[in-house]
Coordinates of C-alpha atoms in Angstrom, one line a residue:
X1437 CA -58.8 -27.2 49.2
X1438 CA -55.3 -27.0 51.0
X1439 CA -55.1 -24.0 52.5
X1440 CA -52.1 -22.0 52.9
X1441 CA -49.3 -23.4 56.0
X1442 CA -49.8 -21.0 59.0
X1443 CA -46.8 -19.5 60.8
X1444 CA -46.8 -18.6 64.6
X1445 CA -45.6 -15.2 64.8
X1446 CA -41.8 -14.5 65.7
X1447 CA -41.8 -13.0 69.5
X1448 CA -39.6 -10.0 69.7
X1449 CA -38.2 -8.9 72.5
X1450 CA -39.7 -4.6 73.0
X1451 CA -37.8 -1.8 74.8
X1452 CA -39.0 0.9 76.3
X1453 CA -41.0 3.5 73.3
X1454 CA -42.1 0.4 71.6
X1455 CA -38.8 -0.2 70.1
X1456 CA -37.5 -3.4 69.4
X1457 CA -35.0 -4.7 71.4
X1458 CA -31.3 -6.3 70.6
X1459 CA -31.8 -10.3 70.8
X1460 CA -28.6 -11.7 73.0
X1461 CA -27.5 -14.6 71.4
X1462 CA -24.8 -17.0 73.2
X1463 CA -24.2 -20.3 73.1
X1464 CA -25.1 -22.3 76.4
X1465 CA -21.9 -24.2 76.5
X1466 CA -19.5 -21.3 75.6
X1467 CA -21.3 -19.1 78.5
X1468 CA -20.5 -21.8 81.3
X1469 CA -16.7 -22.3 80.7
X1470 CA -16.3 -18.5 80.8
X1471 CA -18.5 -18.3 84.5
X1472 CA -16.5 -21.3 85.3
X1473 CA -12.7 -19.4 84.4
X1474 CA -14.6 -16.0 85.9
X1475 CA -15.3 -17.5 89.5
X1476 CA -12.4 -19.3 89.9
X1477 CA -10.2 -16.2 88.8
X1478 CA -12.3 -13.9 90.8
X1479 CA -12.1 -16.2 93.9
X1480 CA -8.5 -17.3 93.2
X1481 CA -8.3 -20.4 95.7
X1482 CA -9.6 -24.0 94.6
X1483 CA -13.1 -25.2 94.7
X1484 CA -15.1 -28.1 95.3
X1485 CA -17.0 -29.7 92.5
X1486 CA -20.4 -29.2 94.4
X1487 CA -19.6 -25.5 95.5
X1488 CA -18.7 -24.9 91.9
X1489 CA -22.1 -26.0 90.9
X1490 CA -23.8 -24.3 93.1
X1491 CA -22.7 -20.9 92.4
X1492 CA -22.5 -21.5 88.3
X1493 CA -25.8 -23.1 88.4
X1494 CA -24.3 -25.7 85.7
X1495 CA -25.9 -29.1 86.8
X1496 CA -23.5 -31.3 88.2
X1497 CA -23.6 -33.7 85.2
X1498 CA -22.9 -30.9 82.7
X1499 CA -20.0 -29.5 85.0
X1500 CA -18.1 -32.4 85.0
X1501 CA -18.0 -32.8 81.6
X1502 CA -16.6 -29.3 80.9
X1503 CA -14.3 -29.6 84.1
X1504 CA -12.6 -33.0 82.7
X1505 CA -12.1 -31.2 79.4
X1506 CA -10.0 -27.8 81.1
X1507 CA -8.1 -30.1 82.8
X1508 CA -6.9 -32.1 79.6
X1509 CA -6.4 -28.6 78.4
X1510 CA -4.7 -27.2 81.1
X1511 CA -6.9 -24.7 82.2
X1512 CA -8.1 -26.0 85.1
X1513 CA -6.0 -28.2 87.7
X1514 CA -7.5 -30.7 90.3
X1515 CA -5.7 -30.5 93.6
X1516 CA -4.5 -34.1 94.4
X1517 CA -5.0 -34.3 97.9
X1518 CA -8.5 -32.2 98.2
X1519 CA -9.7 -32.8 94.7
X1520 CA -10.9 -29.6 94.3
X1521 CA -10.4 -27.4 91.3
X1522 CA -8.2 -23.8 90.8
X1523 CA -7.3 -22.0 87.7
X1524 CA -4.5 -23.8 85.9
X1525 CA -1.2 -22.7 84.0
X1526 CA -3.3 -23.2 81.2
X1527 CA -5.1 -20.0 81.9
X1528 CA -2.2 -18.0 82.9
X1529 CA -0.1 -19.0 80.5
X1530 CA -2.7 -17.8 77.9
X1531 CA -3.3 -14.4 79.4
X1532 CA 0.5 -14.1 79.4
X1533 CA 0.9 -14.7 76.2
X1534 CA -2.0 -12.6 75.0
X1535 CA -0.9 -9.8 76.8
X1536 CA 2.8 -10.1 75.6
X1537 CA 1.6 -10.1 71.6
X1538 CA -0.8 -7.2 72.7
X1539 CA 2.8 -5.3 74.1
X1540 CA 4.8 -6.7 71.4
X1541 CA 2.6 -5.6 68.6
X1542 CA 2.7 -1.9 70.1
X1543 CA 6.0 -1.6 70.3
X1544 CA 6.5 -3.2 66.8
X1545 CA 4.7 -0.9 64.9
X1546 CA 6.6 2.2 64.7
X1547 CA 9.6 0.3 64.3
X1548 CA 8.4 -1.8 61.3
X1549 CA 7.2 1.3 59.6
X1550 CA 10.7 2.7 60.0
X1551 CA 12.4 -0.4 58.7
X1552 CA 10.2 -0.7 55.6
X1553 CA 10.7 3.5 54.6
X1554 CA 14.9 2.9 55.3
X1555 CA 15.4 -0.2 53.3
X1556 CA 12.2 0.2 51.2
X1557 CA 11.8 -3.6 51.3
X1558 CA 9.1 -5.8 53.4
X1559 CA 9.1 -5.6 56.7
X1560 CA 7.6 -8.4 58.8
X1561 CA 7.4 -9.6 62.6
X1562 CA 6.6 -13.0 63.6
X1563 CA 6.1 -15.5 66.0
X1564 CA 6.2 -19.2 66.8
X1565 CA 3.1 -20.6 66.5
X1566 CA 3.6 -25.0 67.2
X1567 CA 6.1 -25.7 64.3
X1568 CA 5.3 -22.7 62.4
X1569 CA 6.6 -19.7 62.0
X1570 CA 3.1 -16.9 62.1
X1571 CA 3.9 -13.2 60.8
X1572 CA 1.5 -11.2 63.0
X1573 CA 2.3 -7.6 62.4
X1574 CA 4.1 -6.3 58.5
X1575 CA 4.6 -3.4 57.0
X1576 CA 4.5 -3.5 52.9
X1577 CA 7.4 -2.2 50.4
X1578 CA 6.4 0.8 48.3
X1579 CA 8.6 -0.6 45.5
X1580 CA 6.6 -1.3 42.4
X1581 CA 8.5 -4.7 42.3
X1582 CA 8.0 -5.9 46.0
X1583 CA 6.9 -9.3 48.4
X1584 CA 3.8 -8.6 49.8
X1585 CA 4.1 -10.2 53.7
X1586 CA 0.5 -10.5 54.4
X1587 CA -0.2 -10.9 58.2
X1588 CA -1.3 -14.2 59.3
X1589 CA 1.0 -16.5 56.8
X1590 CA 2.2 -19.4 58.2
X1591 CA 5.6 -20.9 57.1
X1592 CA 7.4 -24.1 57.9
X1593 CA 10.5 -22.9 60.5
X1594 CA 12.7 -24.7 58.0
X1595 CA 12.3 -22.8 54.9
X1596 CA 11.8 -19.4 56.2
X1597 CA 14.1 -16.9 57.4
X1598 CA 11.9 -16.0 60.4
X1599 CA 11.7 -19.9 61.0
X1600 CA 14.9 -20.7 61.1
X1601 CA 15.6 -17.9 63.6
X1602 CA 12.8 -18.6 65.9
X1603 CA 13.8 -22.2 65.5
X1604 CA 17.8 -21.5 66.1
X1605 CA 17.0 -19.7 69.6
X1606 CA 14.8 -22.7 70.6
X1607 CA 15.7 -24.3 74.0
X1608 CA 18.3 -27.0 72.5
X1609 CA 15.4 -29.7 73.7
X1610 CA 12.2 -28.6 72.2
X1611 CA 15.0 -27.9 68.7
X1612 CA 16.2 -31.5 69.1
X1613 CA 12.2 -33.0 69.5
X1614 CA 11.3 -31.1 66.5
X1615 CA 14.1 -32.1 64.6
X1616 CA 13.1 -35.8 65.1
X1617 CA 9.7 -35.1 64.1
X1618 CA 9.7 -32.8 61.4
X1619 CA 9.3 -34.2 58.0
X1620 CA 11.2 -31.8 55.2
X1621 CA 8.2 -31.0 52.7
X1622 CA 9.8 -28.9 50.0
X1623 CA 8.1 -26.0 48.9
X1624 CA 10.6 -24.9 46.4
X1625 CA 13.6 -26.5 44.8
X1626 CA 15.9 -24.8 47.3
X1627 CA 14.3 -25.6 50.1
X1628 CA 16.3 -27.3 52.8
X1629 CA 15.7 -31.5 52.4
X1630 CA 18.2 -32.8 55.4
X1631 CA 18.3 -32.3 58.6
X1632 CA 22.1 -32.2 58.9
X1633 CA 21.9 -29.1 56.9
X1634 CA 19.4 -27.4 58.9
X1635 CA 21.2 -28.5 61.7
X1636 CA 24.9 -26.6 60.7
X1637 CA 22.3 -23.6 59.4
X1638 CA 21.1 -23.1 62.7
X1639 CA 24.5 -23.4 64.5
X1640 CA 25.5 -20.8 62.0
X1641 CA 22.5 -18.1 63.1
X1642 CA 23.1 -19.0 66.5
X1643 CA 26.6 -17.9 65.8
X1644 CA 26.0 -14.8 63.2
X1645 CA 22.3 -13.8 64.6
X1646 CA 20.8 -13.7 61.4
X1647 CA 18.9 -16.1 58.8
X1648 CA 18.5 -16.2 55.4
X1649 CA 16.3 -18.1 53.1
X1650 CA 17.2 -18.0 49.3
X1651 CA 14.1 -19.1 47.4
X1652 CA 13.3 -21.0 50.3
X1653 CA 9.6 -20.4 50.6
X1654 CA 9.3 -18.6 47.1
X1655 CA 10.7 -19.0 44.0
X1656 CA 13.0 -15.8 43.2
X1657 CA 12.5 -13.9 47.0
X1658 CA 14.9 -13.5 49.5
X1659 CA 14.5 -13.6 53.2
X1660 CA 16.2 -11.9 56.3
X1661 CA 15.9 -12.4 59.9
X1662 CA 16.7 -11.3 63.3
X1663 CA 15.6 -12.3 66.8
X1664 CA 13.8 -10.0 69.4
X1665 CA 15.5 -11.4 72.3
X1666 CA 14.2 -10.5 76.2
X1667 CA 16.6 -9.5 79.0
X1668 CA 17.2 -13.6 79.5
X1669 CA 18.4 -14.0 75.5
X1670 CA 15.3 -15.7 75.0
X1671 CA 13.6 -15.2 71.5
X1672 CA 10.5 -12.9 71.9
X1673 CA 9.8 -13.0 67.8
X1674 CA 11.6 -12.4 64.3
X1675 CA 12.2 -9.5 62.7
X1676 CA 12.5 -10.0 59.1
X1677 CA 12.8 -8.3 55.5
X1678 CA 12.1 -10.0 52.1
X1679 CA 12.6 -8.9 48.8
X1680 CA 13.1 -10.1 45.7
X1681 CA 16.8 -11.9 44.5
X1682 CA 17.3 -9.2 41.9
X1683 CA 17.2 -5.9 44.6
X1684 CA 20.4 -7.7 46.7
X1685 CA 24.0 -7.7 46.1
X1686 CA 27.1 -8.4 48.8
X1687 CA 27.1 -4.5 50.0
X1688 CA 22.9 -4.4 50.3
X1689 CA 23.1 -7.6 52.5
X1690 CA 25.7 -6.0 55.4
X1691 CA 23.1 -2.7 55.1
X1692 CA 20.0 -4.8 55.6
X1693 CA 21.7 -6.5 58.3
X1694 CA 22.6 -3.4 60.0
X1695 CA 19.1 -2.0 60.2
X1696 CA 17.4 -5.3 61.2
X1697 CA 19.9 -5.7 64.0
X1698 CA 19.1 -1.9 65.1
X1699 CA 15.2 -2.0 64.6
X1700 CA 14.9 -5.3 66.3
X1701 CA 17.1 -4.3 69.7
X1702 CA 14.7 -0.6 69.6
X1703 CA 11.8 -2.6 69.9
X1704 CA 13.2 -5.6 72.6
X1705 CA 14.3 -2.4 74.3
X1706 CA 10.9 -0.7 74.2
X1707 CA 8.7 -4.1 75.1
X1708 CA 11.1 -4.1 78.3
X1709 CA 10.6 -1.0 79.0
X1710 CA 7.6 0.7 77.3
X1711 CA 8.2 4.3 76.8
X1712 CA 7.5 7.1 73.7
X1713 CA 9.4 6.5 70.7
X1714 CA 10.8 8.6 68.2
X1715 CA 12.3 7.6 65.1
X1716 CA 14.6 9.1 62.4
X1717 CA 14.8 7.7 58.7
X1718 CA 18.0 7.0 57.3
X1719 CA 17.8 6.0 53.2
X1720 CA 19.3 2.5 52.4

């Protein structure tokens, strides 16, 4: 007669009064890049490979695995001369940048609110992300009719307003390698298809500082853009509206214009300078 498979009863971890315990769960390989970043941060001067080990306790095998990977990255440098190991731009360059969205995002907000109650359109903010153009912070239309900009869309830099304007205020190097590389996909039938087009539309923003898109991205919607620009005229993000064809006529464009230009230099003034911010609704 088969009996029934017996089970070895789960250990579970107890605290004190008999109660069970939370189980920390981590992932072995995850946990020794962070001690890795954490001691050479905390210690901020380059290490050897074996002093590394030591006070990580990753084998030495192990370590130079993970080691040869940050470096690829950029995370981690090896000194030429010494070949020990410090933190790289990598690293800095990514708390930079997370701490510039963090400052961006709050000063944003209030702003984007205010844009979206003046015009009563779509309000959106976003960034460059590699060849894409990623809203990270919107604020939605009350219209019944409306463009919903759902954070976290990515769209081409060609057939976007936001796009374009991120990709207009592009060092003219890093415009010209993506302009070789890029490959046109059409997403609508008025989406931009040569590059000697996109290349007069951007010398036009450059010029006007602002960017449409006309059906563009989406059939029947209509897209406007501004840049954030920091103290050195560099592009922080766009600030953009959308809306759809029907809602915009010659007078509504220079009124939009108007109170993109004015949200977006409130909120390039207030990531300079962070400071309380008070805002007043004018109907559009």
């Amino acid at each position: 007669m088969n009996s029934a498979p017996s089970s070895k009863p789960r250990r579970v971890a107890v605290a004190a009064r008999g109660k069970p315990a939370p189980v920390r769960s981590s992932v072995k390989s995850a946990d020794r890049v962070l001690d890795l970043l954490e001691l050479l941060a905390s210690t901020g001067r380059a290490m050897t490979h074996a002093e590394i080990s030591r006070r990580t306790g990753v084998p030495k095998s192990s370590l130079s695995a993970l080691l040869r990977n940050l470096v690829e990255r950029g995370y981690i440098e090896q000194l030429q001369d010494t070949q020990q190991f410090q933190l790289g731009e990598g690293a800095y360059a990514l708390a930079r940048r997370g701490a510039h969205n963090r400052d961006l995002l709050r000063a944003s907000e209030p702003w984007l609110q205010r844009l979206m109650r003046d015009t009563e359109e779509s309000a959106g903010l976003s960034v460059l992300r590699n060849d894409m153009a990623e809203r990270i912070a919107s604020a939605q239309s009350p219209n019944a009719v409306l463009y919903s900009v759902h954070v976290g869309v990515m769209q081409p830099l060609y057939a976007s307003s936001a796009g374009k304007v991120l990709l207009a205020w592009l060092p003219p190097a890093e415009r010209e390698a993506y302009l070789q590389r890029v490959k046109l996909q059409p997403r609508t039938e008025q989406t931009i298809r040569s590059t000697t087009v996109l290349r007069r539309q951007l010398n036009q923003i450059r010029e006007e500082g602002v960017a449409w898109s006309f059906s563009e991205f989406t059939v029947g919607i209509v897209g406007l853009a501004v840049p954030i620009l920091d103290v050195h005229g560099r592009a922080l993000a766009a600030l953009g509206l959308a809306l759809p064809a029907s809602r915009l006529d010659d007078a509504r464009k220079r009124k939009l214009e108007l109170a993109l230009r004015a949200a977006a230099a409130e909120i390039a003034a207030a990531t300079d300078r962070p400071r309380p911010i008070e805002t007043k609704s004018v109907h559009i």
